[in-house]
CSV table of C-alpha atoms and ligand atoms in Angstrom, one decimal:
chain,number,residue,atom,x,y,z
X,1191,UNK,CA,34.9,-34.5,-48.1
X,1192,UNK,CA,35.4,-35.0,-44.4
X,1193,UNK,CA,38.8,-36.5,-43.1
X,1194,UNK,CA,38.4,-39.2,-40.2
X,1195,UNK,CA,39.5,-37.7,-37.4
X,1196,UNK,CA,42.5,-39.8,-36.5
X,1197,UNK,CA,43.8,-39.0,-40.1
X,1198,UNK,CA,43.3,-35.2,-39.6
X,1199,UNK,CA,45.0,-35.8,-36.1
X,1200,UNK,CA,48.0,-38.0,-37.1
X,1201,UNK,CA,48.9,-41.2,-36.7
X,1202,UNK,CA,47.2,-43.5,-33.9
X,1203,UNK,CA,49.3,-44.0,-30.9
X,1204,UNK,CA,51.0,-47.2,-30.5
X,1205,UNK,CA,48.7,-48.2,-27.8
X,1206,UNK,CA,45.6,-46.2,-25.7
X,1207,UNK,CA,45.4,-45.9,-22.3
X,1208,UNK,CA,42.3,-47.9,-20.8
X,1209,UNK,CA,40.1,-45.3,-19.6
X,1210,UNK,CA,37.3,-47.2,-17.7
X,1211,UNK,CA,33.8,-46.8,-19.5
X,1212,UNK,CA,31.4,-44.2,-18.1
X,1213,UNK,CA,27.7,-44.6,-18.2
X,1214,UNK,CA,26.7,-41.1,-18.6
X,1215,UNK,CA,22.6,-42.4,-18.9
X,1216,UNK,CA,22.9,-43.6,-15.8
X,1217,UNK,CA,24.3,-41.6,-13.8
X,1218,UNK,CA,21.9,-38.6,-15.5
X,1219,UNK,CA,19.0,-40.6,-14.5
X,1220,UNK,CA,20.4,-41.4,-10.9
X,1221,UNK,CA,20.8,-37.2,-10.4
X,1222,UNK,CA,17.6,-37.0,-11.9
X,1223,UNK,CA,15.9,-39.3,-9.5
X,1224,UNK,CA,17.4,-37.8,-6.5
X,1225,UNK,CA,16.4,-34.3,-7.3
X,1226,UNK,CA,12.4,-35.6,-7.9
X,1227,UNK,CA,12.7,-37.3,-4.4
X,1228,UNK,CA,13.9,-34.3,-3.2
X,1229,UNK,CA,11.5,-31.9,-4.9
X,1230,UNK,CA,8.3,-34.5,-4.0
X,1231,UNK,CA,9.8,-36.3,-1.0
X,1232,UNK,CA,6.1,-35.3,0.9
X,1233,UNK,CA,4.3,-36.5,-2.1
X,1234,UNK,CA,6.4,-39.5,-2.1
X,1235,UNK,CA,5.9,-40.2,1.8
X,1236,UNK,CA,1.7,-40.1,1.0
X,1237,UNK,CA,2.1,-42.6,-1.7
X,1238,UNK,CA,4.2,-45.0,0.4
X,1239,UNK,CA,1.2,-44.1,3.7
X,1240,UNK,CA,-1.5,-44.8,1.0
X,1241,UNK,CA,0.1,-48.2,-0.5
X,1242,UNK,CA,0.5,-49.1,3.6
X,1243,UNK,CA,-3.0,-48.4,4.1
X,1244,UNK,CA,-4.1,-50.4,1.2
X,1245,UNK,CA,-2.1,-53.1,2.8
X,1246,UNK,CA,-4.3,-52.7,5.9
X,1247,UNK,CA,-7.4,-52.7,4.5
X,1248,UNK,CA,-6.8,-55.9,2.0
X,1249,UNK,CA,-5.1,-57.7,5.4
X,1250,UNK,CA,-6.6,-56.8,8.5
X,1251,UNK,CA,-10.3,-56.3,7.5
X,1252,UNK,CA,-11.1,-56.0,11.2
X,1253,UNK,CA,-10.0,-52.4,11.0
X,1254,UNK,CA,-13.4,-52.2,9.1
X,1255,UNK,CA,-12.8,-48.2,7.1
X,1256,UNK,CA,-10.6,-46.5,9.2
X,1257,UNK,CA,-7.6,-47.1,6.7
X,1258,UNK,CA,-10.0,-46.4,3.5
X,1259,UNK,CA,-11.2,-43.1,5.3
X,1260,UNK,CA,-7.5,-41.8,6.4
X,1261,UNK,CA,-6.5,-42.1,2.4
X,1262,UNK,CA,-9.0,-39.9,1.8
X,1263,UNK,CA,-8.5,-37.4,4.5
X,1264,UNK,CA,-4.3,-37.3,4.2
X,1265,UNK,CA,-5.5,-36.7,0.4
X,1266,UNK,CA,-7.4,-33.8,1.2
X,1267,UNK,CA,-4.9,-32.6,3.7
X,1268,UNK,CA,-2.0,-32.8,1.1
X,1269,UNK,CA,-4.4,-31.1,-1.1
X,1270,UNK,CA,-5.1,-27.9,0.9
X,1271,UNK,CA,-1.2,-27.4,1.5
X,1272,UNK,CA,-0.4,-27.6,-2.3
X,1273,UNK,CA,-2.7,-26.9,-4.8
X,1274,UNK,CA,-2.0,-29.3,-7.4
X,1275,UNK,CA,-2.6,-28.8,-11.0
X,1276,UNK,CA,-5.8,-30.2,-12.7
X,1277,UNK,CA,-4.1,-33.1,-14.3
X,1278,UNK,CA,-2.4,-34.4,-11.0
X,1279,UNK,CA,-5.6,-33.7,-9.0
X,1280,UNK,CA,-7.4,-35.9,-11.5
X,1281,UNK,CA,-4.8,-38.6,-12.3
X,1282,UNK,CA,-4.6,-38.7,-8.0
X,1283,UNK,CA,-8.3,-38.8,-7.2
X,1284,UNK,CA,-8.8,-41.5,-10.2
X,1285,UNK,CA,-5.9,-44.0,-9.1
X,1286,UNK,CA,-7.4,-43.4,-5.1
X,1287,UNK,CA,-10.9,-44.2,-6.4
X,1288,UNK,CA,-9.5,-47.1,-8.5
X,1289,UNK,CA,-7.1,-48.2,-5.8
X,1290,UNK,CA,-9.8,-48.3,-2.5
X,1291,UNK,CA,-12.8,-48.8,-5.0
X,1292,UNK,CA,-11.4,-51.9,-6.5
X,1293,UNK,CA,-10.3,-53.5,-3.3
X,1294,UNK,CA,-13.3,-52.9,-1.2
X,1295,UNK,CA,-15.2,-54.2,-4.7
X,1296,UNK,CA,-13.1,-57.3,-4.7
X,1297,UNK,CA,-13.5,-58.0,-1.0
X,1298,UNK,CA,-17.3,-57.0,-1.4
X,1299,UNK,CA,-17.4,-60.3,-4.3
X,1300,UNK,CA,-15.7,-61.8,-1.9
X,1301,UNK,CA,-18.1,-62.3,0.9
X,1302,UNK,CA,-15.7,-60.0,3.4
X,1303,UNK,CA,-17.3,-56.4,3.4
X,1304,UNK,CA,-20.7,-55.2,3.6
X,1305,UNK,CA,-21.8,-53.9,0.0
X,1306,UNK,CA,-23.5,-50.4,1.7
X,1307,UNK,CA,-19.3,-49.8,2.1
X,1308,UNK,CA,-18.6,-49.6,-1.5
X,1309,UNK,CA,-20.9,-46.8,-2.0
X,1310,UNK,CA,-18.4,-44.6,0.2
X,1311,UNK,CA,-15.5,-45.0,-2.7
X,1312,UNK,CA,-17.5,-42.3,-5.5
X,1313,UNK,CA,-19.1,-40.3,-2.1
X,1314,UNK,CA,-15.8,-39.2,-0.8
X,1315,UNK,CA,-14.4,-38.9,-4.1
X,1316,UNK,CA,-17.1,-36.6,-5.3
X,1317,UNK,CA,-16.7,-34.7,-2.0
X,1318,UNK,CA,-12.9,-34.3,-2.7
X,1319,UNK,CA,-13.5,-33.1,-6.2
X,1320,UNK,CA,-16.5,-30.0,-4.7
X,1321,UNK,CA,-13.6,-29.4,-2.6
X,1322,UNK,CA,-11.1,-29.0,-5.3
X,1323,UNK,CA,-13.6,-27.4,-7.7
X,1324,UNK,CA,-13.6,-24.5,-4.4
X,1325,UNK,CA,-10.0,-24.3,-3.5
X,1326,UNK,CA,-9.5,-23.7,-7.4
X,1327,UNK,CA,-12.5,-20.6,-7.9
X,1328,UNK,CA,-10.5,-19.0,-4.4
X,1329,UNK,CA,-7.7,-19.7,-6.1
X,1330,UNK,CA,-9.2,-18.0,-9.4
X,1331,UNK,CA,-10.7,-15.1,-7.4
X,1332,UNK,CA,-7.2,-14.4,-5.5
X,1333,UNK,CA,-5.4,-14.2,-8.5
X,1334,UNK,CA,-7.9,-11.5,-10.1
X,1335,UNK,CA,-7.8,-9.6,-7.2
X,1336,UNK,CA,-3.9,-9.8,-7.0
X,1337,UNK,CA,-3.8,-8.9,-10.3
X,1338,UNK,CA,-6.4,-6.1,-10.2
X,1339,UNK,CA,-4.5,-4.4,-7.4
X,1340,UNK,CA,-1.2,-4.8,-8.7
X,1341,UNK,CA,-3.0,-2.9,-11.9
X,1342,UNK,CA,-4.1,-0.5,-9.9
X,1343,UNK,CA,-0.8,0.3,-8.2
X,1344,UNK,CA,1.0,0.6,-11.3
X,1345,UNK,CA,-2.1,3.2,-12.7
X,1346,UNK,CA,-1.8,5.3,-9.4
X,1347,UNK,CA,2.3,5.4,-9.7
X,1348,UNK,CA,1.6,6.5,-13.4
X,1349,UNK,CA,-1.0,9.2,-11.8
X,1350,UNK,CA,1.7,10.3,-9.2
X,1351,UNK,CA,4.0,11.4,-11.7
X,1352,UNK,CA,1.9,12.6,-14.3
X,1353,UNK,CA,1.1,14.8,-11.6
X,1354,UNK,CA,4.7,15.6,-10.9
X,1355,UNK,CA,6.0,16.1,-14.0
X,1356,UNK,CA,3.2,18.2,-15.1
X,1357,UNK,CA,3.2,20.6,-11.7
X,1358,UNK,CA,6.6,21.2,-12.4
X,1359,UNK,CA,6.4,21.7,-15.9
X,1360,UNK,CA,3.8,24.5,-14.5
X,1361,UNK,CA,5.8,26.2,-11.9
X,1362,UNK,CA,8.7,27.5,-14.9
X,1363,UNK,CA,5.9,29.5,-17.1
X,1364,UNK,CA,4.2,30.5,-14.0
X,1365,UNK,CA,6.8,32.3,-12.1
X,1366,UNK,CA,8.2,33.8,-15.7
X,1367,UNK,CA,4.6,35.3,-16.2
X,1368,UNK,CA,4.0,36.2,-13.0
X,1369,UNK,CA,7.7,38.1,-12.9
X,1370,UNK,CA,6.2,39.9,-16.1
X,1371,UNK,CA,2.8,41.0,-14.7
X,1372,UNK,CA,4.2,42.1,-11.8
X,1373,UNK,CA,6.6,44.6,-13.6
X,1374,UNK,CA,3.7,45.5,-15.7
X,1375,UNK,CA,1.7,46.6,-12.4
X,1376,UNK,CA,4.5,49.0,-11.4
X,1377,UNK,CA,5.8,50.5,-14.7
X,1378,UNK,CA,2.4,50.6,-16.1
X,1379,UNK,CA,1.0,54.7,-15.8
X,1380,UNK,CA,-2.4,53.7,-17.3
X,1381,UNK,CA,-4.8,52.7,-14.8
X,1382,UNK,CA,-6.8,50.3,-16.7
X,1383,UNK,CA,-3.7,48.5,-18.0
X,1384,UNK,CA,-2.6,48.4,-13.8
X,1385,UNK,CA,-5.9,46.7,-12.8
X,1386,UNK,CA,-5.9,44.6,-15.4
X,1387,UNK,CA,-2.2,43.4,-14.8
X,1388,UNK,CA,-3.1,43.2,-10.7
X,1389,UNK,CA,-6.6,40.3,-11.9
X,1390,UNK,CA,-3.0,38.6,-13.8
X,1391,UNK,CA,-0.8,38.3,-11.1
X,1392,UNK,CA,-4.2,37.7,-8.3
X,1393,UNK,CA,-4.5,34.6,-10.9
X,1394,UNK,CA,-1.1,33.6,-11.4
X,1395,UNK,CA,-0.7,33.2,-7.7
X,1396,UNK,CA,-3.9,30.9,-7.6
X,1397,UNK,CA,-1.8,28.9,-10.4
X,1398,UNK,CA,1.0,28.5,-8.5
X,1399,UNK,CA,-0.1,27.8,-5.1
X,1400,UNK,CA,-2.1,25.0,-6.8
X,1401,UNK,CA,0.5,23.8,-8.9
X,1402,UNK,CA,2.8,23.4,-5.3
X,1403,UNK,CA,-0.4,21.9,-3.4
X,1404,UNK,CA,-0.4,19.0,-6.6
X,1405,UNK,CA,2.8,18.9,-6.0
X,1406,UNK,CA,2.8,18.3,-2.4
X,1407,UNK,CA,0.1,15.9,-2.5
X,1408,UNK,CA,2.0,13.8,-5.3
X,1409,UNK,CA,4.9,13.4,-3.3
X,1410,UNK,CA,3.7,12.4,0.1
X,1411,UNK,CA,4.6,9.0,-0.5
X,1412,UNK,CA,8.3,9.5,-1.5
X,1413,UNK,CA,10.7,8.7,0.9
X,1414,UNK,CA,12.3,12.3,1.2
X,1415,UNK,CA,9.1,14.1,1.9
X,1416,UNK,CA,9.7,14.9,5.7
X,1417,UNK,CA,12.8,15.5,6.9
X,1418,UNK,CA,12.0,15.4,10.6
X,1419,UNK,CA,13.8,17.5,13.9
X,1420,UNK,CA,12.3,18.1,16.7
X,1421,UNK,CA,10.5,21.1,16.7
X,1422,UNK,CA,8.9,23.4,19.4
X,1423,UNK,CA,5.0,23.8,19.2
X,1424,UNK,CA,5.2,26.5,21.3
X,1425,UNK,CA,8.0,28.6,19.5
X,1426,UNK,CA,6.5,27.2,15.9
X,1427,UNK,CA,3.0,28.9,16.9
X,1428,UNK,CA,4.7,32.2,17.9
X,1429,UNK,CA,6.3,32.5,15.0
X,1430,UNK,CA,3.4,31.5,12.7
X,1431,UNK,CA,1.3,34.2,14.5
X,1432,UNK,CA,4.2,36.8,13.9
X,1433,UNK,CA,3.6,35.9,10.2
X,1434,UNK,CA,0.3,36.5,9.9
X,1435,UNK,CA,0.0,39.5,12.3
X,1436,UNK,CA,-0.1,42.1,10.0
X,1437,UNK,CA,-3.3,40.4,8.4
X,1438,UNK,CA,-6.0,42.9,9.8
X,1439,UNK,CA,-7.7,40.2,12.3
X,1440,UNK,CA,-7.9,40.0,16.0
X,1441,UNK,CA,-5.4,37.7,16.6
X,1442,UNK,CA,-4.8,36.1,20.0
X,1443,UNK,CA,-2.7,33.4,21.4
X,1444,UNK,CA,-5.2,30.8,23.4
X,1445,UNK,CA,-2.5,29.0,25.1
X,1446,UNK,CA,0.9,27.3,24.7
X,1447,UNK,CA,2.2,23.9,26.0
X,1448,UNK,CA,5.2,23.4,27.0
X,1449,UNK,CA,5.8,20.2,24.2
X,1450,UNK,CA,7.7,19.2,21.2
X,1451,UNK,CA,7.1,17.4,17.7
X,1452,UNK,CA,9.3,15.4,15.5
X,1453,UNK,CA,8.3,17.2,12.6
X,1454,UNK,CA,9.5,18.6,9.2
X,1455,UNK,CA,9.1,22.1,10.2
X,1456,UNK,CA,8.7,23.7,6.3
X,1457,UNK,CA,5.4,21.2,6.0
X,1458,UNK,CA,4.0,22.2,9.7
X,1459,UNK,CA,4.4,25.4,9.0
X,1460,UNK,CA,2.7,25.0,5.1
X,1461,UNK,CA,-0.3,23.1,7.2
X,1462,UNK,CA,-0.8,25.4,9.9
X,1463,UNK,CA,-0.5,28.1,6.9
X,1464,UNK,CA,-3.5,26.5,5.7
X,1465,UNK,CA,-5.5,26.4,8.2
X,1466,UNK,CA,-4.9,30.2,9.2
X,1467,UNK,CA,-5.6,30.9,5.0
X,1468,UNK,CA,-8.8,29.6,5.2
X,1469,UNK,CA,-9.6,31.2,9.0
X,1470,UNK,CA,-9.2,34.4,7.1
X,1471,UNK,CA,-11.1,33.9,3.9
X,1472,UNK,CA,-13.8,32.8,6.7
X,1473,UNK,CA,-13.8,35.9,8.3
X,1474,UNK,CA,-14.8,39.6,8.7
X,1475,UNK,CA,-11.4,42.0,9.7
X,1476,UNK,CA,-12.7,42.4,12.6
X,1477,UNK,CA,-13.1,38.8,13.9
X,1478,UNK,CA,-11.1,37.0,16.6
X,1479,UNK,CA,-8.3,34.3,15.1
X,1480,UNK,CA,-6.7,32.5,17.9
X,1481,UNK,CA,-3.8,30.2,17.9
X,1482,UNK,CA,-3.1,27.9,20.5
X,1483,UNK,CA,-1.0,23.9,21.7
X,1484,UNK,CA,-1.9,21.7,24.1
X,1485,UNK,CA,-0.9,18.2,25.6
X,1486,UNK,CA,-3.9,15.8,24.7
X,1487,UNK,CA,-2.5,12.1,25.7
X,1488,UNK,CA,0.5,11.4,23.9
X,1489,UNK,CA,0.0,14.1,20.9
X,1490,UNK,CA,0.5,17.7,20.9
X,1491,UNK,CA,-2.4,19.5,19.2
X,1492,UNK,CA,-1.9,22.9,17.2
X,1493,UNK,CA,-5.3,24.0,17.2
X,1494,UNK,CA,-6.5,27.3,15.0
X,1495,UNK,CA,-9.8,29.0,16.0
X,1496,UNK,CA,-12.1,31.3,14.2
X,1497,UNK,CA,-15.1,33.2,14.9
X,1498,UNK,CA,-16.2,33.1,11.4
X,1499,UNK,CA,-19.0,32.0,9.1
X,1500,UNK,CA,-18.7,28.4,10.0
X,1501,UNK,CA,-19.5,25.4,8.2
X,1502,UNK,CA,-22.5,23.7,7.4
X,1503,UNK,CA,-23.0,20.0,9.4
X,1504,UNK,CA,-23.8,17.9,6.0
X,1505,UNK,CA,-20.7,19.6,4.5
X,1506,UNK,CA,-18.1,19.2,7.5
X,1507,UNK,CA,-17.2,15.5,6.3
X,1508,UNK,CA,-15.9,16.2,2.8
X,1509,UNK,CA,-13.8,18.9,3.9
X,1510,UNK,CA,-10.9,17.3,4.0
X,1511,UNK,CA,-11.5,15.6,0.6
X,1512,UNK,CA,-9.8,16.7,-2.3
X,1513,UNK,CA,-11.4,18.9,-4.7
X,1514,UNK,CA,-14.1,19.7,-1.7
X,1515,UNK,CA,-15.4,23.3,-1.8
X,1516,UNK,CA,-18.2,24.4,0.7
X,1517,UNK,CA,-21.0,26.5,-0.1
X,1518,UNK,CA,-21.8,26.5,-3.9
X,1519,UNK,CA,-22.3,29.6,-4.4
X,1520,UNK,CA,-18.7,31.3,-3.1
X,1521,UNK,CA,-17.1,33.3,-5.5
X,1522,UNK,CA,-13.9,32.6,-7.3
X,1523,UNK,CA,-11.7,35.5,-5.8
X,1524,UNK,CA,-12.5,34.2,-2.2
X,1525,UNK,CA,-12.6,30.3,-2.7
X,1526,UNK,CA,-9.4,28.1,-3.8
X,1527,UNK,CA,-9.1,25.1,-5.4
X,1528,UNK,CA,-10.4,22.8,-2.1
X,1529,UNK,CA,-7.0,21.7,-1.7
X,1530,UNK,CA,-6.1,23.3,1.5
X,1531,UNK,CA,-7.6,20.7,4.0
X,1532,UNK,CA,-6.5,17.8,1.5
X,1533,UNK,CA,-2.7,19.2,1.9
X,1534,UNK,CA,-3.1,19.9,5.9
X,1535,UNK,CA,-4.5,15.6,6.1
X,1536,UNK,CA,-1.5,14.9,4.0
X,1537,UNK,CA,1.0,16.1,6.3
X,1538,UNK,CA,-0.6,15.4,9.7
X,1539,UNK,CA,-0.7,11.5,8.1
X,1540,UNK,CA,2.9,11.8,6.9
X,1541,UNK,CA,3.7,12.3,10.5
X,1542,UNK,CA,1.5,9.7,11.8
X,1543,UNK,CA,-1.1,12.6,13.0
X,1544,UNK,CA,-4.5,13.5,12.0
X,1545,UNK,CA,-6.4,16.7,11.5
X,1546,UNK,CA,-10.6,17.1,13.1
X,1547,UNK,CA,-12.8,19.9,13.1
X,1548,UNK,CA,-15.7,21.3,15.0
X,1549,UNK,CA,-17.5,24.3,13.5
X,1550,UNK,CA,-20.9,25.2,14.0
X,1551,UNK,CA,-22.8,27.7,11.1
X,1552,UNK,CA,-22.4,31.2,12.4
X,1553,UNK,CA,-19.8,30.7,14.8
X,1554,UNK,CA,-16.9,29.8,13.5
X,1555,UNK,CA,-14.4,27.1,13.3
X,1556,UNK,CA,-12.0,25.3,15.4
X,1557,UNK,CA,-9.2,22.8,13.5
X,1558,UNK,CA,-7.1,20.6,15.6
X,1559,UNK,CA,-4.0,19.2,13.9
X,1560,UNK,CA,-2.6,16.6,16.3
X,1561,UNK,CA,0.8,14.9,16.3
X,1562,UNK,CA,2.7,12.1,18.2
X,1563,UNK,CA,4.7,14.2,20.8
X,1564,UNK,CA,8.4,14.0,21.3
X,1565,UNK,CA,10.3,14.7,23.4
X,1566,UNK,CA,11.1,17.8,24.2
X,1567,UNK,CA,14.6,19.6,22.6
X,1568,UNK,CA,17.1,20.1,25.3
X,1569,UNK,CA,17.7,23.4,26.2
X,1570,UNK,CA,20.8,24.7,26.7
X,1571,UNK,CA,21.5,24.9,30.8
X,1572,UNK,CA,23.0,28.4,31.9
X,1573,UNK,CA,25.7,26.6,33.6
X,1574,UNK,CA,26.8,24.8,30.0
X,1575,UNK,CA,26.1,28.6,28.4
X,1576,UNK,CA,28.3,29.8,30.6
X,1577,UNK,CA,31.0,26.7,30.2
X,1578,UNK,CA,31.2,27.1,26.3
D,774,LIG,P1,-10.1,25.8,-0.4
D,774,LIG,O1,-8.7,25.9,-0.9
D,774,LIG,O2,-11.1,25.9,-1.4
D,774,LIG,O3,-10.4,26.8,0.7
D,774,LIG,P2,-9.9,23.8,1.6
D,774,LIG,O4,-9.6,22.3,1.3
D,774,LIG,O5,-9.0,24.6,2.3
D,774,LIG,O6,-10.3,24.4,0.1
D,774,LIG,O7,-11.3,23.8,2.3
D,774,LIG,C1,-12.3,23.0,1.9
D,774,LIG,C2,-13.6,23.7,2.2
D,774,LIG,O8,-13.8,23.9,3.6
D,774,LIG,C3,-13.7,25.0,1.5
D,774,LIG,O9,-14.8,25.1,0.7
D,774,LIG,C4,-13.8,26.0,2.6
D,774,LIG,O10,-14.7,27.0,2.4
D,774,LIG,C5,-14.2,25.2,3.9
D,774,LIG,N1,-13.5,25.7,5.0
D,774,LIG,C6,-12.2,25.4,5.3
D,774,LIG,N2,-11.8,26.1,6.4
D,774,LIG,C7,-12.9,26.8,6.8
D,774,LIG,C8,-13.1,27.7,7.9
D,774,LIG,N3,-12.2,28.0,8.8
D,774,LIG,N4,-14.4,28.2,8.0
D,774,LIG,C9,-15.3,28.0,7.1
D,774,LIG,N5,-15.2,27.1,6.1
D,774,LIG,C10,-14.0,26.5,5.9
C-alpha cells in the first residue's frame, strides 16, 4: 500500500507559505515560439511579404500582376537558398497557388481582372515545381558523387596501409634471408651451391628494393615524409657522382649551378639514385653518363644524361606510371619492377617539383628533375671562420 505523502513526511505545517502559481505550459510554449522565430525568422519575413502582397493585389488592382508575380519570384528565390523538404515545398507552392489563384479567381467573378490572368496561377506554379523537380536531381546527383568520393577515399586509405603494413611485414624475412644467402655465398666451397646462393641474394635484393619503393610510394602522403633543409645541388651532384663512380661508365659532370633546394636530402638523393640506376641498365660500360644543375626560372634542375639505348616515342608517356616497363621483351635480370620513375614523380611532387624526359631511340636519354629553388645556404664568411 502506498502512504500519502504528507503522512510519510509528518504532520502538515501549521500554515504554507503562498508560493505564487507558475504556468510551466506557458512559458514552455513562449521559449518554444521564440526559438522557431529565431530558427525561421527569413521564412517568417516571406510569409508576412506574401500576406502584404496579397493585400496589394485584393486593394490596389491598378498594380495589375506585379504583386502576384513578385510572390512567385521571392518564392523561388527563398527556394534556391534553402532547399526545402518535399512536404514544405508542396504544402508552400499549394497554399501560394490557393492564396493568388483564389483571389485573382474571385476578382476575375468579379468583373475586376481580365480572365487570360488566371491562367498565370497553375503556369508559374508548374514552372516552380520543374524547377524544384531540378534543384532536387542536382541535389540527388551531389549527394552520390559526395558519397562516391568519400567511398573512394576511405578504399584508397585502406589501400595505403595495406600497402604499408604488408611492405613492412616483407622487409623482416627479407633482410633475415638475404643475411642467410649471403653467408651461404662465402662459406659455401661448392661452386654450384655459390651460384645458386648468388641468383638468391640477386633476387632478394629485387625483393627488397621493391618492398622500400611500395613503401615509399604509400607514404608520400603522410605528413613526415620530407623533412626539408636546404640543400646544395651542386655539392648533392658531386657527391651522387662519387657514389656511383666506381660503376664502369664514362661519367662526366655537364655543369653545376651555383643554387640551392629546400629538400629532404635522403629522398633527392633515392630519386636521382633512380634515375642514374636506370642510366646504367640503359647502357653499354663504355657509354657516357653525365650529371649536371642548372637555374631554369625559379627551379633548379638536376638533370641526368645518357647515351644509351633510348626510348621508344609511343612508350615515353607511361614511363612514369607505375607498373610501366618499356620494351616487352627485356629480360628479368636487367628490368625492375617499373617503379623507378613512379618513385622519382613521387618525390619531385612531394616537393612541389616535376620530373620530364627527352630521349630519342638510339641515343639515349636525358631526365630533368626540377625543383622550386631556395635560397641559397649561407656560407660561412672567412672573417666569421676566423672570429669563432
Ligand atoms: P624499372 O624499375 O622497370 O626500370 P622505371 O620506372 O625506372 O622502371 O622505368 C620505367 C621504364 O622506363 C622502364 O621500362 C625502363 O626501361 C624505361 N627507362 C627508364 N629510364 C630509362 C633510360 N635512361 N633509358 C631507357 N629506358 C629507360
Amino acid at each position: 500500500m502506498q502512504v500519502p505523502a504528507e503522512h510519510a513526511l509528518g504532520p502538515r505545517p501549521a500554515h504554507r507559505a503562498r508560493v505564487p502559481r507558475r504556468r510551466p505550459g506557458r512559458v514552455r510554449w513562449a521559449r518554444r515560439a521564440g526559438q522557431f522565430a529565431r530558427t525561421y525568422w527569413q521564412d517568417i519575413a516571406w510569409v508576412v511579404f506574401v500576406g502584404l502582397n496579397l493585400v496589394a493585389m485584393r486593394l490596389i488592382p491598378a498594380w495589375g500582376s506585379v504583386p502576384f508575380l513578385i510572390i512567385w519570384i521571392t518564392l523561388t528565390t527563398a527556394y534556391g537558398f534553402r532547399l526545402w523538404h518535399v512536404g514544405s515545398t508542396v504544402l508552400t507552392v499549394s497554399l501560394v497557388t490557393l492564396a493568388t489563384g483564389g483571389l485573382i479567381g474571385w476578382q476575375v467573378l468579379r468583373g475586376e481582372q481580365d480572365g487570360d490572368y488566371l491562367a498565370e496561377v497553375p503556369l508559374l506554379a508548374l514552372m516552380f515545381v520543374i524547377m524544384v523537380w531540378h534543384a532536387r536531381r542536382r541535389l540527388t546527383a551531389m549527394e552520390e558523387i559526395k558519397r562516391v568520393s568519400e567511398h573512394n577515399l576511405v578504399l584508397l586509405d585502406q589501400q595505403r596501409r595495406f600497402l604499408q603494413d604488408v611492405s613492412h611485414e616483407l622487409g623482416t624475412p627479407i633482410t633475415i634471408a638475404l643475411g642467410h644467402a649471403e653467408l651461404i655465398t662465402r662459406a659455401a666451397t661448392d661452386h654450384a651451391i655459390v651460384k645458386d646462393a648468388r641468383v638468391t641474394v640477386d633476387e632478394l635484393l629485387r625483393m627488397r628494393r621493391l618492398a622500400n619503393r611500395l613503401v615509399l610510394l604509400a607514404s608520400t602522403d603522410s605528413p613526415d615524409f620530407l623533412r626539408l633543409a636546404p640543400v646544395d645541388a651542386a655539392a648533392l651532384m658531386m657527391e651522387t657522382l662519387h657514389r656511383w663512380s666506381r660503376t664502369p661508365r664514362r661519367w662526366a659532370i655537364g655543369g653545376l649551378a651555383e643554387a640551392a633546394v629546400l629538400a629532404d636530402q635522403d629522398r633527392l638523393t633515392l630519386a636521382l639514385d633512380a634515375l642514374i640506376e636506370n642510366a646504367v641498365g640503359h647502357t653499354d660500360t663504355d657509354s657516357r653518363i653525365e650529371l649536371s644543375t642548372r637555374v631554369e626560372g625559379d627551379q633548379v634542375v638536376f638533370t641526368v644524361r645518357d647515351w644509351g639505348t633510348g626510348i621508344p616515342a609511343d612508350e615515353i608517356g607511361q614511363v612514369f606510371d607505375r607498373f610501366t616497363r618499356v620494351g616487352k621483351g627485356r629480360s628479368r635480370e636487367t628490368g625492375g619492377f617499373g617503379l623507378g620513375l613512379a618513385v622519382v614523380k613521387a618525390i619531385a611532387q612531394a616537393h612541389h617539383g616535376s620530373v620530364r624526359v627527352h630521349s630519342t631511340v638510339g641515343e639515349g636519354s636525358v631526365f630533368d628533375l626540377l625543383l622550386p629553388a631556395a635560397p641559397a645556404p649561407r656560407r660561412v664568411l672567412e672573417s666569421e671562420r676566423a672570429e669563432s
